[in-house]
XYZ file of C-alpha atoms in Angstrom:
364
model
C 15.565 42.111 -3.745
C 18.585 41.489 -5.921
C 18.504 39.280 -8.979
C 21.001 36.990 -7.265
C 18.718 36.565 -4.241
C 15.708 35.866 -6.446
C 17.632 33.215 -8.351
C 18.749 31.614 -5.075
C 15.139 31.419 -3.875
C 13.976 29.891 -7.127
C 16.781 27.326 -6.967
C 15.632 26.381 -3.465
C 12.012 25.959 -4.609
C 12.871 23.676 -7.501
C 15.459 21.636 -5.592
C 12.705 19.592 -3.948
C 12.729 21.435 -0.610
C 9.430 23.123 -1.495
C 6.499 22.408 -3.824
C 4.926 20.060 -1.269
C 2.172 17.564 -2.076
C 3.281 17.129 -5.672
C 3.898 13.382 -5.179
C 0.704 11.367 -5.692
C 2.321 8.251 -4.165
C 2.029 7.749 -0.408
C 5.027 6.067 1.281
C 7.158 6.156 -1.860
C 10.243 6.260 0.377
C 9.148 2.961 2.001
C 9.462 4.404 5.509
C 6.194 3.025 6.954
C 5.599 -0.699 7.482
C 2.722 -1.053 9.953
C 2.069 -4.768 9.383
C 5.682 -5.936 9.809
C 9.123 -5.216 8.439
C 9.347 -8.650 6.818
C 7.149 -11.544 5.752
C 8.277 -14.971 4.547
C 6.522 -17.526 2.360
C 4.583 -14.941 0.331
C 3.031 -16.711 -2.672
C -0.371 -15.045 -3.057
C -1.824 -11.561 -3.370
C -1.496 -9.539 -0.168
C -0.550 -6.252 1.455
C 2.669 -6.937 3.354
C 5.795 -5.059 4.532
C 5.814 -1.445 3.250
C 2.382 0.192 3.399
C 0.363 1.006 0.263
C 2.223 -1.387 -2.063
C 0.163 -4.445 -2.989
C 1.887 -7.719 -3.895
C 0.015 -9.682 -6.585
C 1.143 -13.272 -7.265
C -0.506 -16.122 -9.110
C 1.486 -19.391 -9.131
C 4.838 -17.768 -9.853
C 7.219 -18.526 -7.003
C 7.427 -17.778 -3.300
C 9.122 -14.725 -1.787
C 10.348 -12.987 1.309
C 9.010 -9.430 1.193
C 10.697 -6.909 3.446
C 11.369 -3.312 4.334
C 15.120 -3.370 3.717
C 17.621 -0.866 5.109
C 19.680 -1.119 1.912
C 18.815 1.957 -0.143
C 20.369 4.680 -2.327
C 21.896 7.798 -0.794
C 19.254 10.028 0.766
C 16.856 7.170 1.582
C 16.616 4.939 4.647
C 14.479 2.069 3.340
C 13.458 0.099 0.279
C 10.845 -2.532 -0.547
C 12.579 -5.839 -1.322
C 11.347 -9.056 -2.954
C 13.620 -12.107 -2.700
C 12.779 -15.431 -4.340
C 12.758 -18.448 -1.995
C 10.916 -20.948 -4.229
C 11.553 -20.611 -7.948
C 9.392 -21.081 -11.035
C 11.489 -20.900 -14.177
C 8.658 -21.965 -16.509
C 5.496 -20.030 -15.602
C 2.229 -21.115 -17.166
C 0.455 -18.696 -19.490
C -1.805 -17.283 -16.762
C 0.869 -16.949 -14.051
C 2.095 -13.546 -12.875
C 4.226 -11.716 -10.318
C 3.618 -7.974 -10.059
C 3.219 -5.338 -7.389
C 0.900 -2.346 -7.524
C 0.273 1.088 -6.094
C -3.461 1.875 -6.064
C -4.925 5.408 -6.066
C -8.291 6.916 -5.180
C -10.036 8.874 -7.921
C -10.347 12.008 -5.802
C -6.561 12.070 -5.288
C -5.698 12.137 -9.005
C -8.125 14.772 -10.296
C -5.155 17.109 -10.848
C -4.213 15.002 -13.878
C -7.402 16.291 -15.574
C -7.599 13.023 -17.453
C -10.438 12.857 -19.965
C -10.509 16.622 -20.530
C -9.023 18.929 -23.140
C -6.590 20.167 -20.457
C -5.249 16.718 -19.537
C -1.690 16.701 -18.153
C 1.240 14.381 -18.796
C 2.616 12.758 -15.647
C 6.080 11.494 -14.762
C 6.916 8.453 -12.674
C 10.374 8.206 -11.112
C 11.936 5.598 -8.828
C 15.168 3.901 -7.747
C 15.613 0.168 -8.430
C 18.200 -2.503 -7.712
C 18.258 -6.163 -8.729
C 20.620 -9.020 -9.489
C 18.408 -9.805 -12.508
C 19.393 -7.526 -15.379
C 17.317 -6.982 -18.496
C 14.138 -5.272 -19.655
C 11.292 -4.716 -17.170
C 7.757 -3.405 -17.623
C 5.645 -0.863 -15.798
C 1.988 -0.274 -16.627
C -0.625 2.302 -15.594
C -4.246 1.139 -15.536
C -7.282 3.431 -15.682
C -9.763 1.228 -13.816
C -12.721 3.588 -14.387
C -12.473 3.522 -18.182
C -10.622 0.252 -18.936
C -7.682 2.098 -20.469
C -3.949 1.578 -20.101
C -0.494 2.817 -21.007
C 2.970 1.590 -20.133
C 6.689 1.582 -20.745
C 9.722 -0.675 -20.615
C 12.853 0.210 -18.673
C 16.181 -1.569 -18.263
C 18.202 -2.620 -15.243
C 21.696 -2.613 -16.677
C 23.994 -3.534 -13.774
C 23.547 -6.325 -11.236
C 23.375 -5.186 -7.614
C 23.595 -1.444 -8.342
C 20.997 1.213 -7.534
C 19.709 2.834 -10.747
C 17.381 5.832 -11.153
C 14.508 5.487 -13.639
C 11.990 7.968 -15.040
C 8.969 7.288 -17.228
C 6.832 10.065 -18.733
C 3.217 9.114 -19.392
C 1.416 11.194 -22.030
C -1.782 13.127 -21.387
C -5.064 11.348 -22.085
C -8.049 13.432 -23.212
C -10.311 10.348 -23.151
C -11.904 8.894 -20.030
C -12.397 11.145 -17.015
C -11.559 9.625 -13.627
C -14.318 9.286 -11.035
C -14.092 11.868 -8.265
C -14.597 9.527 -5.312
C -12.764 7.334 -2.804
C -12.767 4.212 -4.999
C -9.895 2.779 -7.033
C -9.276 4.759 -10.239
C -5.595 4.364 -11.168
C -3.194 1.491 -10.530
C 0.567 1.597 -11.110
C 2.112 -1.804 -11.841
C 5.708 -3.009 -11.750
C 5.970 -6.426 -13.426
C 8.569 -8.933 -12.181
C 7.490 -11.947 -14.231
C 4.526 -13.497 -16.046
C 3.287 -16.071 -18.500
C 2.330 -15.288 -22.076
C -1.220 -14.191 -21.218
C 0.331 -10.938 -19.971
C 3.400 -10.588 -22.187
C 2.462 -11.658 -25.727
C 1.167 -8.251 -26.843
C 2.845 -4.908 -27.476
C 3.669 -2.386 -24.770
C 1.388 0.644 -25.410
C 3.264 3.940 -25.079
C 0.086 5.961 -25.669
C -3.260 5.524 -23.919
C -5.760 3.059 -25.364
C -8.241 0.348 -24.449
C -6.593 -2.068 -22.044
C -5.341 -5.358 -23.465
C -4.258 -7.957 -20.907
C -1.487 -9.283 -23.162
C 0.147 -5.823 -23.251
C 0.649 -5.312 -19.526
C 4.043 -7.059 -19.354
C 4.924 -6.931 -23.053
C 8.563 -6.412 -23.969
C 9.885 -7.804 -20.684
C 12.853 -10.179 -20.774
C 13.028 -11.017 -17.062
C 11.492 -13.322 -14.481
C 12.640 -12.492 -10.955
C 11.031 -15.744 -9.823
C 13.082 -18.061 -11.996
C 15.953 -18.662 -9.535
C 16.165 -18.871 -5.743
C 18.073 -15.847 -4.441
C 16.927 -13.460 -7.154
C 15.850 -10.118 -5.713
C 14.287 -6.808 -6.704
C 14.283 -3.605 -4.632
C 12.583 -0.260 -5.111
C 12.318 3.093 -3.319
C 11.908 6.805 -4.024
C 8.687 6.245 -5.967
C 7.192 9.541 -7.152
C 4.322 10.334 -9.528
C 3.865 14.001 -10.415
C 2.336 16.353 -12.957
C 4.514 17.293 -15.930
C 6.975 15.719 -18.322
C 10.048 16.117 -16.070
C 10.914 14.398 -12.796
C 11.877 16.516 -9.792
C 13.758 15.651 -6.604
C 11.923 13.145 -4.407
C 9.527 14.816 -1.988
C 10.678 13.675 1.442
C 8.255 14.257 4.302
C 8.196 13.671 8.057
C 7.595 10.061 9.123
C 4.586 11.181 11.173
C 2.990 12.726 8.078
C 3.472 9.599 5.966
C 2.175 7.401 8.800
C -1.055 9.399 9.069
C -1.605 9.123 5.325
C -1.067 5.347 5.475
C -3.505 5.022 8.377
C -6.316 6.095 6.070
C -5.970 2.600 4.560
C -4.646 0.409 7.382
C -4.298 0.595 11.158
C -2.904 -2.020 13.553
C -3.337 -2.038 17.332
C -2.075 -4.408 20.030
C -4.579 -3.995 21.559
C -6.994 -1.336 20.337
C -8.439 0.238 23.484
C -12.091 -0.402 22.774
C -14.330 0.710 25.602
C -17.944 -0.258 26.133
C -20.475 -1.878 28.399
C -21.112 -5.477 29.376
C -24.900 -5.854 29.474
C -26.304 -6.568 32.947
C -27.092 -10.207 33.600
C -26.411 -11.383 30.056
C -23.647 -12.682 27.856
C -23.671 -9.651 25.562
C -21.011 -6.965 25.197
C -20.665 -3.885 22.993
C -17.343 -2.087 22.681
C -16.134 0.710 20.447
C -13.452 3.315 19.781
C -13.030 6.564 17.877
C -10.183 6.153 15.406
C -7.270 8.628 15.511
C -7.302 8.898 11.683
C -10.468 8.632 9.592
C -10.198 5.702 7.202
C -11.073 5.612 3.498
C -14.221 3.585 4.202
C -15.691 1.357 6.903
C -12.777 -0.985 7.679
C -12.704 -4.741 7.717
C -11.750 -5.728 11.272
C -9.562 -8.751 11.953
C -8.826 -9.955 15.494
C -5.808 -12.126 16.155
C -5.129 -13.744 19.527
C -1.440 -13.739 20.395
C 0.433 -14.603 23.554
C 0.870 -17.769 25.584
C -2.833 -18.275 26.277
C -4.234 -16.780 23.102
C -7.647 -15.465 24.119
C -9.747 -12.523 22.961
C -10.659 -11.199 26.379
C -12.429 -8.237 27.929
C -11.878 -6.942 31.447
C -14.420 -4.876 33.403
C -12.305 -4.163 36.494
C -13.429 -7.230 38.402
C -13.672 -10.115 35.975
C -12.269 -11.242 32.635
C -14.542 -12.465 29.817
C -13.608 -14.296 26.619
C -15.149 -12.629 23.568
C -16.769 -14.948 21.011
C -18.895 -12.476 19.097
C -19.184 -10.663 15.810
C -16.178 -8.823 14.421
C -17.530 -5.451 13.382
C -20.883 -4.276 14.692
C -23.715 -2.386 13.065
C -22.325 1.007 14.039
C -18.809 0.853 12.604
C -17.889 3.452 9.978
C -14.785 5.218 8.683
C -14.405 7.129 11.972
C -15.565 4.594 14.569
C -15.120 0.860 15.082
C -17.581 -1.113 17.177
C -17.775 -4.787 18.102
C -20.865 -6.640 19.309
C -21.075 -10.159 20.589
C -21.274 -12.695 23.338
C -18.851 -13.543 26.099
C -18.334 -16.897 27.756
C -19.875 -16.055 31.116
C -22.754 -13.867 32.226
C -21.745 -10.438 33.522
C -22.850 -9.197 36.911
C -23.526 -5.586 35.975
C -23.422 -2.983 33.260
C -19.829 -2.018 33.890
C -17.490 -0.533 31.245
C -15.001 -3.042 29.860
C -11.787 -2.860 27.840
C -9.782 -5.461 25.932
C -7.389 -7.288 28.193
C -3.641 -7.185 27.576
C -0.640 -8.413 29.541
C 2.378 -10.647 28.994
C 0.152 -13.712 28.574
C -2.832 -12.257 26.742
C -2.855 -9.904 23.802
C -5.426 -9.193 21.126
C -4.281 -7.618 17.862
C -6.735 -5.570 15.829
C -6.123 -5.014 12.110
C -8.357 -2.419 10.445
C -8.196 -2.439 6.661
C -9.814 -0.055 4.174
C -7.389 -0.770 1.327
C -8.384 -0.204 -2.274
């Protein structure tokens, strides 16, 4: 092989077309939005719009949160916050921040808390009509430690690329399990309880007042203010590389570890003979992080949770989540409105008038 060919191969590897699985952030390109592409009236902490990004609000405005098509070249989507009810004078304990939360077993490569701990680099694209100094903060939940940085948005309404290098930390090993260990935070506004300290650029014991220190902005202070982000990547090393794009189907499967929505979920089971009891279950297509919380929502013109056994329809009024649910299987037990006539299999009923939506959540 010629030297020229070898150099060409190396250039291809480091251009971002190879070195897969280096990004520790799932859905950093904001391509997956299982819950909905947009939600209005958001004023409290919730998962909404783009998967894996958690909106955290305490008495600091109301927002429309959406998966926007406006994005920098090479991306199709961004996560957008737009203020619809303003709060220009937040109280000391108020805050507006969004987070990306990571399992301990997914960040062991950082080797945090060892003599071989690695620096990590966060990179992302941002756009806002609110210029000034913003804060990002990384929390070590296992050891109550934190580190952060300030970055500037210089031009209103222009996509800007940001990188933040986080130093290695030889103190505080991360738990090797499926619980929350690290949380990335992007601050969009707060009261003095979160901003009156000093932004720590090296790891240390977490101080609440440091988490938004140095910020000069409040995206929630004026109706129409907005903030957008995409291309979020967290990787080993002190240099950012090209964003690791992956197939939509791959990102979707990763997101389904934490959340799955079905309209309806095809639960199958048996209606007990001569009683008002039913048990239904399903094997999930993607194993979830833990046993999910199951939420049923009745939608449609009649709005019933109904089961159908081939002959009759029964309204379900039972327990959401039975004794046998786990990360691989969901099962529902409970009563129905009328006694069944036999032990026939039954499925959830769905047509233009009746639909039951199942939300399965195993978020961190």
